[in-house]
Amino acid sequence: GWAGFNVCLLCFRKQQLKTNREEGILRGDRGPKVIPELTSAQYFWRSVLLCWGFKWTLVVAVLCVVLTQLARVTMPSYQGEIINTIISRRADAFSSKMAAFVALSVTCSLFGSIQSLAVEIVQRRITCDMRTVMFESLVRQDIAFYDGTMIGQLTSRMTNDVAAVVQPVRQIMNTLFANLILLAGGLFMCFVTSWKLTVLASTMIGPVVFLTGVYAGWSKKINMKIRVSMADANAVATEALRNIRTVRSFGADDMETAGFRVHMDDALRCGLKDAYASAGVSAATRYLDFAATILILWYGGHEVIDEGDSAEISVGQLITFNLYWNMLNNSIQSLNGMLNTLVRA
């Protein structure tokens, strides 16, 4: 007789799938290490700890944010009063309101520039520190970790993934405090200007938040698949180029190219799905925003036209409310988008 091995093709495929799922996980000499997935709150607090090393620069940025947004909250009120003074032809009041509006604009621009500088400094420091800490962690890993991980995947994590993870940190600094102030100030001023218009327009906020939240949860899975595919493609390219003599010796050029193309096609396919879904959600939210604007102008316009001088709001107040509502709506969308970015990261 002759000796050999009998292999069940179905069992081999199951074992191969299991091996593929286990590749790249954190391993030690005692076996795989289970690392729980970070929640949005845990990610946020880790971002705060990363910024703590530059706390004084961060304090300057926060102070500039507060001053800039307070000036922005006050400016629409002056714009409405300027319109009213033009309609009533009061030259003295017009000059004083214009002077105050110009002063607020200059203040907003000055502190906004300082804020951008401080945020840029912190952003670059965080990126540098994260890559350094990641490299230190990789160097301390057990040898068993490298047995199940390709070097190309690790280099992709240190470049592409770190950039994707650090990006929300910058958005937190640029949008979190600013939009919280705009949200609180805009909501307060909307109620002060016209509580009826505020209640009417608020009916369109809920659907927008719900749609973007559902999309963020779905997009998180898609973006994870894209990163995995890009990391696999980078691993194939790194290993093939590093061992190019072996590849040429066995004539495996086409095989390596085909493997690289498969991973890139997977990433492109997932990216196109995310792009189509993003476009659909964006269209739906834009139509809801247009509906809210139409409700404000329709109800407010009829209020001014039908009631005349006895109307609860004037033309200037209607313009002021529209400006405050746009400010409120933009802050809600920015905060919602930032939280969705954290979910996808």
PDB file of C-alpha atoms in Angstrom, residues 76 82 96 113 123 136 145 149-150 189 208 247 267 286 340:
ATOM      1  CA  PRO A  76     -28.155  87.986  15.109  1.00  0.00           C
ATOM      2  CA  ILE A  82     -30.461  97.068  12.548  1.00  0.00           C
ATOM      3  CA  SER A  96     -24.930 102.723  17.406  1.00  0.00           C
ATOM      4  CA  SER A 113      -7.894  82.788  14.784  1.00  0.00           C
ATOM      5  CA  GLN A 123      -3.753  68.119  17.125  1.00  0.00           C
ATOM      6  CA  GLU A 136       6.114  51.316  22.321  1.00  0.00           C
ATOM      7  CA  PHE A 145       1.574  38.211  18.671  1.00  0.00           C
ATOM      8  CA  THR A 149       0.014  39.274  12.422  1.00  0.00           C
ATOM      9  CA  MET A 150       1.538  40.583   9.212  1.00  0.00           C
ATOM     10  CA  MET A 189     -32.792  83.393  22.050  1.00  0.00           C
ATOM     11  CA  VAL A 208     -33.025  64.382  11.525  1.00  0.00           C
ATOM     12  CA  VAL A 247       7.900  36.173  -5.707  1.00  0.00           C
ATOM     13  CA  ALA A 267     -12.697  48.298   0.240  1.00  0.00           C
ATOM     14  CA  ARG A 286     -31.807  68.682   3.785  1.00  0.00           C
ATOM     15  CA  ASN A 340     -21.625  59.752  14.844  1.00  0.00           C
TER      16      ASN A 340
END
